[in-house]
Every structure is written in structure tokens, then in C-alpha cells.
Amino acid sequence: MTSGRVLRHGLMDSPIGGLRIVASRRGITGIYMENHAHPLDSGVLGERLASVADDPGIALCAGQLAEYFAGTRTSFEVPLDAQGTEFQQRVWARLARIPFGATRSYGQLALELGDEKLTRAVGTANGRNPIAIVVPCHRVIGADGSMTGYAGGLGAKEFLLRHEGILPEAEATLF
């Protein structure tokens, strides 16, 4: 348990590997990739479900993620319960407003928050976003258009950006 909240989690397969979906009674608290840079201690995850279908909130999220990967969903409608500082919450709210197929730079997000000097703090909060994909931190790139870090790994970030049409499809190579 965390902060008195009862948590449960389930695993789903995806084109970028396994996704661990964690939920409280209020909503989704986290979506973590197998190689997540900031994994949770297993004691914090709560009860492990035999199937994502065993919890209505997790099942709803898993279904919407499956639709996203199938190319039939471009936004998510699941209750969220992310825990973070007030500043992190503000950054994550901005991330949630970045539409499918679009990107923002850290500097653009800092300006949206009212102070271009917040660029590094925005980057740190972005990196601590616990709800991957649904709160689309993968849509944040460097000011020069470069790929920047991603808690799920740059390969996953590139896949998600290609999936959304932001990056061109990878060219096949002969060698």
C-alpha cells in the first residue's frame, strides 16, 4: 500500500513489450514498461492480478491501450490517480494535452507553465511521469527535434512516435 491506497496491478502484452498497469480504487496510478528506468518496488504494487480483466479500471485501461496499438484510438478516457508534487501534477496535466501525432519541446512546456527557466524542471517531471503512453511523455522531444531520454527506453519512444506518424517509418536495411 502507498499513502493508505490499496493498489492492484496486472500485466498486458504490447508491441513494445510487457506493460504493468497499476491502479487504486480511484484510477490508474502507473503504467510501466518492462525496462522502465524508474521501476517500483514490488511491495508498492499491491496485489498482482491473474489477468487485467480481474479489475474493471485496469481492464478499461488495457482495452484502450490495445485499441491505441491497433491504430483505432488516439486519446484515452480512463480515470487517473498519479501521485506527485504539485509541480509534477502541473507538468503531467500539460503532457496530457499534447495531441496524438504532435510533439512539444521541454522549453515549449516550460513556457506553457509560465517560465522558460523551468525547462530542466519540466524535463525531470516528464521523466518521472508514472503513467506512460496514456499521459504521453513520449511526445516530448528536444528543442532541435532530437530524441531525448525516455524511461521506457529510446527504442520504445521511437516506436510510439512512428506509430503516431511523428517519425517516418524505419527504412529496411540489407545489412
PDB file of C-alpha atoms in Angstrom:
ATOM      1  CA  MET A   1       0.000   0.000   0.000  1.00  0.00           C
ATOM      2  CA  THR A   2       1.057   3.556  -0.682  1.00  0.00           C
ATOM      3  CA  SER A   3      -0.360   6.525   1.245  1.00  0.00           C
ATOM      4  CA  GLY A   4      -3.183   4.323   2.519  1.00  0.00           C
ATOM      5  CA  ARG A   5      -4.248   3.438  -1.029  1.00  0.00           C
ATOM      6  CA  VAL A   6      -4.939  -0.148  -1.964  1.00  0.00           C
ATOM      7  CA  LEU A   7      -3.165  -0.941  -5.219  1.00  0.00           C
ATOM      8  CA  ARG A   8      -3.516  -3.778  -7.700  1.00  0.00           C
ATOM      9  CA  HIS A   9      -1.603  -4.477 -10.878  1.00  0.00           C
ATOM     10  CA  GLY A  10      -1.862  -6.559 -13.990  1.00  0.00           C
ATOM     11  CA  LEU A  11       0.349  -7.265 -16.976  1.00  0.00           C
ATOM     12  CA  MET A  12      -0.507  -6.897 -20.645  1.00  0.00           C
ATOM     13  CA  ASP A  13       1.490  -7.585 -23.767  1.00  0.00           C
ATOM     14  CA  SER A  14       2.108  -4.805 -26.280  1.00  0.00           C
ATOM     15  CA  PRO A  15       4.259  -4.192 -29.360  1.00  0.00           C
ATOM     16  CA  ILE A  16       6.843  -2.539 -27.072  1.00  0.00           C
ATOM     17  CA  GLY A  17       6.883  -5.402 -24.568  1.00  0.00           C
ATOM     18  CA  GLY A  18       5.024  -6.078 -21.366  1.00  0.00           C
ATOM     19  CA  LEU A  19       3.176  -3.223 -19.694  1.00  0.00           C
ATOM     20  CA  ARG A  20       2.432  -3.299 -15.966  1.00  0.00           C
ATOM     21  CA  ILE A  21      -0.773  -1.368 -15.242  1.00  0.00           C
ATOM     22  CA  VAL A  22      -1.194  -0.307 -11.609  1.00  0.00           C
ATOM     23  CA  ALA A  23      -4.460   1.052 -10.205  1.00  0.00           C
ATOM     24  CA  SER A  24      -6.001   2.289  -6.994  1.00  0.00           C
ATOM     25  CA  ARG A  25      -9.725   2.440  -6.378  1.00  0.00           C
ATOM     26  CA  ARG A  26      -9.664   5.994  -7.800  1.00  0.00           C
ATOM     27  CA  GLY A  27      -7.852   5.287 -11.068  1.00  0.00           C
ATOM     28  CA  ILE A  28      -4.673   4.282 -12.861  1.00  0.00           C
ATOM     29  CA  THR A  29      -1.577   5.120 -10.805  1.00  0.00           C
ATOM     30  CA  GLY A  30       1.043   3.837 -13.211  1.00  0.00           C
ATOM     31  CA  ILE A  31       1.860   2.157 -16.492  1.00  0.00           C
ATOM     32  CA  TYR A  32       5.382   0.783 -16.513  1.00  0.00           C
ATOM     33  CA  MET A  33       7.337  -0.873 -19.303  1.00  0.00           C
ATOM     34  CA  GLU A  34       9.465  -3.949 -18.665  1.00  0.00           C
ATOM     35  CA  ASN A  35      12.720  -1.971 -18.797  1.00  0.00           C
ATOM     36  CA  HIS A  36      11.375   1.126 -17.048  1.00  0.00           C
ATOM     37  CA  ALA A  37      14.115   3.448 -15.764  1.00  0.00           C
ATOM     38  CA  HIS A  38      12.229   4.090 -12.501  1.00  0.00           C
ATOM     39  CA  PRO A  39      10.673   0.737 -11.607  1.00  0.00           C
ATOM     40  CA  LEU A  40       8.582   0.431  -8.498  1.00  0.00           C
ATOM     41  CA  ASP A  41       9.472  -1.795  -5.598  1.00  0.00           C
ATOM     42  CA  SER A  42       7.277  -4.874  -5.975  1.00  0.00           C
ATOM     43  CA  GLY A  43       5.921  -4.281  -2.456  1.00  0.00           C
ATOM     44  CA  VAL A  44       4.403  -0.987  -3.641  1.00  0.00           C
ATOM     45  CA  LEU A  45       2.475  -2.573  -6.499  1.00  0.00           C
ATOM     46  CA  GLY A  46      -0.114  -4.275  -4.349  1.00  0.00           C
ATOM     47  CA  GLU A  47      -1.949  -7.412  -5.372  1.00  0.00           C
ATOM     48  CA  ARG A  48      -0.918  -8.991  -8.662  1.00  0.00           C
ATOM     49  CA  LEU A  49      -3.941  -9.962 -10.697  1.00  0.00           C
ATOM     50  CA  ALA A  50      -4.083 -13.180 -12.686  1.00  0.00           C
ATOM     51  CA  SER A  51      -5.492 -11.151 -15.596  1.00  0.00           C
ATOM     52  CA  VAL A  52      -6.016  -7.474 -16.394  1.00  0.00           C
ATOM     53  CA  ALA A  53      -9.707  -8.422 -16.746  1.00  0.00           C
ATOM     54  CA  ASP A  54      -9.857  -9.020 -12.966  1.00  0.00           C
ATOM     55  CA  ASP A  55     -10.067  -5.280 -12.225  1.00  0.00           C
ATOM     56  CA  PRO A  56     -12.536  -3.024 -14.097  1.00  0.00           C
ATOM     57  CA  GLY A  57     -10.219   0.011 -14.148  1.00  0.00           C
ATOM     58  CA  ILE A  58      -7.190  -1.959 -15.280  1.00  0.00           C
ATOM     59  CA  ALA A  59      -9.308  -3.801 -17.863  1.00  0.00           C
ATOM     60  CA  LEU A  60     -10.601  -0.476 -19.240  1.00  0.00           C
ATOM     61  CA  CYS A  61      -7.049   0.886 -19.493  1.00  0.00           C
ATOM     62  CA  ALA A  62      -5.696  -2.309 -21.083  1.00  0.00           C
ATOM     63  CA  GLY A  63      -8.531  -2.281 -23.620  1.00  0.00           C
ATOM     64  CA  GLN A  64      -7.842   1.328 -24.579  1.00  0.00           C
ATOM     65  CA  LEU A  65      -4.108   0.638 -24.842  1.00  0.00           C
ATOM     66  CA  ALA A  66      -4.860  -2.320 -27.135  1.00  0.00           C
ATOM     67  CA  GLU A  67      -7.016  -0.027 -29.307  1.00  0.00           C
ATOM     68  CA  TYR A  68      -4.203   2.560 -29.368  1.00  0.00           C
ATOM     69  CA  PHE A  69      -1.696  -0.040 -30.556  1.00  0.00           C
ATOM     70  CA  ALA A  70      -4.221  -1.329 -33.114  1.00  0.00           C
ATOM     71  CA  GLY A  71      -4.464   2.208 -34.532  1.00  0.00           C
ATOM     72  CA  THR A  72      -8.129   2.763 -33.616  1.00  0.00           C
ATOM     73  CA  ARG A  73      -7.667   5.067 -30.592  1.00  0.00           C
ATOM     74  CA  THR A  74      -5.871   8.431 -30.438  1.00  0.00           C
ATOM     75  CA  SER A  75      -6.863   9.562 -26.922  1.00  0.00           C
ATOM     76  CA  PHE A  76      -7.589   7.900 -23.614  1.00  0.00           C
ATOM     77  CA  GLU A  77     -10.571   8.120 -21.304  1.00  0.00           C
ATOM     78  CA  VAL A  78      -9.543   6.382 -18.111  1.00  0.00           C
ATOM     79  CA  PRO A  79      -9.614   7.740 -14.551  1.00  0.00           C
ATOM     80  CA  LEU A  80      -6.115   8.619 -13.336  1.00  0.00           C
ATOM     81  CA  ASP A  81      -4.656   8.714  -9.834  1.00  0.00           C
ATOM     82  CA  ALA A  82      -0.991   9.682 -10.317  1.00  0.00           C
ATOM     83  CA  GLN A  83       0.867  10.722  -7.187  1.00  0.00           C
ATOM     84  CA  GLY A  84       3.417  13.520  -7.422  1.00  0.00           C
ATOM     85  CA  THR A  85       4.310  17.014  -6.311  1.00  0.00           C
ATOM     86  CA  GLU A  86       2.148  19.962  -7.290  1.00  0.00           C
ATOM     87  CA  PHE A  87       4.679  20.898  -9.989  1.00  0.00           C
ATOM     88  CA  GLN A  88       4.793  17.348 -11.351  1.00  0.00           C
ATOM     89  CA  GLN A  89       0.993  17.314 -11.488  1.00  0.00           C
ATOM     90  CA  ARG A  90       1.037  20.566 -13.486  1.00  0.00           C
ATOM     91  CA  VAL A  91       3.580  19.149 -15.955  1.00  0.00           C
ATOM     92  CA  TRP A  92       1.670  15.880 -16.322  1.00  0.00           C
ATOM     93  CA  ALA A  93      -1.540  17.816 -16.972  1.00  0.00           C
ATOM     94  CA  ARG A  94       0.271  19.652 -19.805  1.00  0.00           C
ATOM     95  CA  LEU A  95       1.565  16.359 -21.203  1.00  0.00           C
ATOM     96  CA  ALA A  96      -1.980  15.005 -21.299  1.00  0.00           C
ATOM     97  CA  ARG A  97      -2.939  17.922 -23.575  1.00  0.00           C
ATOM     98  CA  ILE A  98      -0.363  17.094 -26.270  1.00  0.00           C
ATOM     99  CA  PRO A  99      -2.490  15.594 -29.031  1.00  0.00           C
ATOM    100  CA  PHE A 100      -1.830  12.332 -30.841  1.00  0.00           C
ATOM    101  CA  GLY A 101       0.623  12.914 -33.686  1.00  0.00           C
ATOM    102  CA  ALA A 102       2.115  16.093 -32.189  1.00  0.00           C
ATOM    103  CA  THR A 103       5.178  16.891 -30.084  1.00  0.00           C
ATOM    104  CA  ARG A 104       6.365  19.594 -27.734  1.00  0.00           C
ATOM    105  CA  SER A 105       9.819  20.515 -26.527  1.00  0.00           C
ATOM    106  CA  TYR A 106      10.700  20.873 -22.866  1.00  0.00           C
ATOM    107  CA  GLY A 107      11.090  24.599 -23.464  1.00  0.00           C
ATOM    108  CA  GLN A 108       7.628  24.874 -25.000  1.00  0.00           C
ATOM    109  CA  LEU A 109       6.134  23.135 -21.984  1.00  0.00           C
ATOM    110  CA  ALA A 110       8.067  25.451 -19.648  1.00  0.00           C
ATOM    111  CA  LEU A 111       6.644  28.473 -21.492  1.00  0.00           C
ATOM    112  CA  GLU A 112       3.137  26.994 -21.226  1.00  0.00           C
ATOM    113  CA  LEU A 113       3.746  26.776 -17.475  1.00  0.00           C
ATOM    114  CA  GLY A 114       4.728  30.451 -17.444  1.00  0.00           C
ATOM    115  CA  ASP A 115       8.530  30.435 -17.158  1.00  0.00           C
ATOM    116  CA  GLU A 116      11.072  29.372 -19.777  1.00  0.00           C
ATOM    117  CA  LYS A 117      13.594  28.863 -16.949  1.00  0.00           C
ATOM    118  CA  LEU A 118      11.627  25.784 -15.883  1.00  0.00           C
ATOM    119  CA  THR A 119      12.924  23.726 -18.818  1.00  0.00           C
ATOM    120  CA  ARG A 120      15.103  21.407 -16.691  1.00  0.00           C
ATOM    121  CA  ALA A 121      12.440  21.012 -14.035  1.00  0.00           C
ATOM    122  CA  VAL A 122       9.943  20.129 -16.772  1.00  0.00           C
ATOM    123  CA  GLY A 123      12.378  17.506 -18.064  1.00  0.00           C
ATOM    124  CA  THR A 124      12.746  15.995 -14.610  1.00  0.00           C
ATOM    125  CA  ALA A 125       8.972  15.911 -14.033  1.00  0.00           C
ATOM    126  CA  ASN A 126       8.451  14.458 -17.518  1.00  0.00           C
ATOM    127  CA  GLY A 127      10.934  11.687 -16.726  1.00  0.00           C
ATOM    128  CA  ARG A 128       9.034  10.867 -13.521  1.00  0.00           C
ATOM    129  CA  ASN A 129       5.638  10.587 -15.234  1.00  0.00           C
ATOM    130  CA  PRO A 130       4.270   7.314 -13.833  1.00  0.00           C
ATOM    131  CA  ILE A 131       1.560   6.784 -16.470  1.00  0.00           C
ATOM    132  CA  ALA A 132       3.382   6.058 -19.721  1.00  0.00           C
ATOM    133  CA  ILE A 133       1.556   6.335 -23.056  1.00  0.00           C
ATOM    134  CA  VAL A 134      -1.778   7.483 -21.553  1.00  0.00           C
ATOM    135  CA  VAL A 135      -0.002  10.610 -20.244  1.00  0.00           C
ATOM    136  CA  PRO A 136       2.156  10.936 -23.367  1.00  0.00           C
ATOM    137  CA  CYS A 137       5.609  11.879 -22.129  1.00  0.00           C
ATOM    138  CA  HIS A 138       6.951  10.156 -25.261  1.00  0.00           C
ATOM    139  CA  ARG A 139       5.709  13.174 -27.251  1.00  0.00           C
ATOM    140  CA  VAL A 140       8.304  15.464 -25.637  1.00  0.00           C
ATOM    141  CA  ILE A 141      11.469  15.945 -27.685  1.00  0.00           C
ATOM    142  CA  GLY A 142      14.500  18.216 -27.674  1.00  0.00           C
ATOM    143  CA  ALA A 143      14.165  21.799 -28.961  1.00  0.00           C
ATOM    144  CA  ASP A 144      16.188  20.778 -32.029  1.00  0.00           C
ATOM    145  CA  GLY A 145      13.850  17.854 -32.725  1.00  0.00           C
ATOM    146  CA  SER A 146      16.251  15.297 -31.270  1.00  0.00           C
ATOM    147  CA  MET A 147      15.230  12.208 -29.381  1.00  0.00           C
ATOM    148  CA  THR A 148      15.757  12.683 -25.694  1.00  0.00           C
ATOM    149  CA  GLY A 149      15.653  10.202 -22.864  1.00  0.00           C
ATOM    150  CA  TYR A 150      12.635   8.043 -22.191  1.00  0.00           C
ATOM    151  CA  ALA A 151      12.018   5.977 -19.060  1.00  0.00           C
ATOM    152  CA  GLY A 152      10.890   3.058 -21.238  1.00  0.00           C
ATOM    153  CA  GLY A 153      13.973   3.298 -23.464  1.00  0.00           C
ATOM    154  CA  LEU A 154      14.568   5.194 -26.699  1.00  0.00           C
ATOM    155  CA  GLY A 155      13.519   2.210 -28.800  1.00  0.00           C
ATOM    156  CA  ALA A 156      10.050   2.300 -27.231  1.00  0.00           C
ATOM    157  CA  LYS A 157       9.872   6.072 -27.678  1.00  0.00           C
ATOM    158  CA  GLU A 158      10.800   5.809 -31.342  1.00  0.00           C
ATOM    159  CA  PHE A 159       8.206   3.059 -31.852  1.00  0.00           C
ATOM    160  CA  LEU A 160       5.474   5.205 -30.253  1.00  0.00           C
ATOM    161  CA  LEU A 161       6.414   8.277 -32.312  1.00  0.00           C
ATOM    162  CA  ARG A 162       6.430   6.205 -35.520  1.00  0.00           C
ATOM    163  CA  HIS A 163       3.103   4.654 -34.545  1.00  0.00           C
ATOM    164  CA  GLU A 164       1.644   8.162 -34.236  1.00  0.00           C
ATOM    165  CA  GLY A 165       3.136   9.283 -37.563  1.00  0.00           C
ATOM    166  CA  ILE A 166       5.537  11.744 -35.962  1.00  0.00           C
ATOM    167  CA  LEU A 167       8.620   9.905 -37.186  1.00  0.00           C
ATOM    168  CA  PRO A 168       8.819   8.306 -40.611  1.00  0.00           C
ATOM    169  CA  GLU A 169       8.721   4.537 -40.778  1.00  0.00           C
ATOM    170  CA  ALA A 170      12.139   2.981 -40.369  1.00  0.00           C
ATOM    171  CA  GLU A 171      13.735   2.063 -43.649  1.00  0.00           C
ATOM    172  CA  ALA A 172      14.627  -1.565 -44.119  1.00  0.00           C
ATOM    173  CA  THR A 173      18.328  -2.195 -44.459  1.00  0.00           C
ATOM    174  CA  LEU A 174      20.023  -5.046 -46.283  1.00  0.00           C
ATOM    175  CA  PHE A 175      22.880  -5.430 -43.804  1.00  0.00           C
TER     176      PHE A 175
END
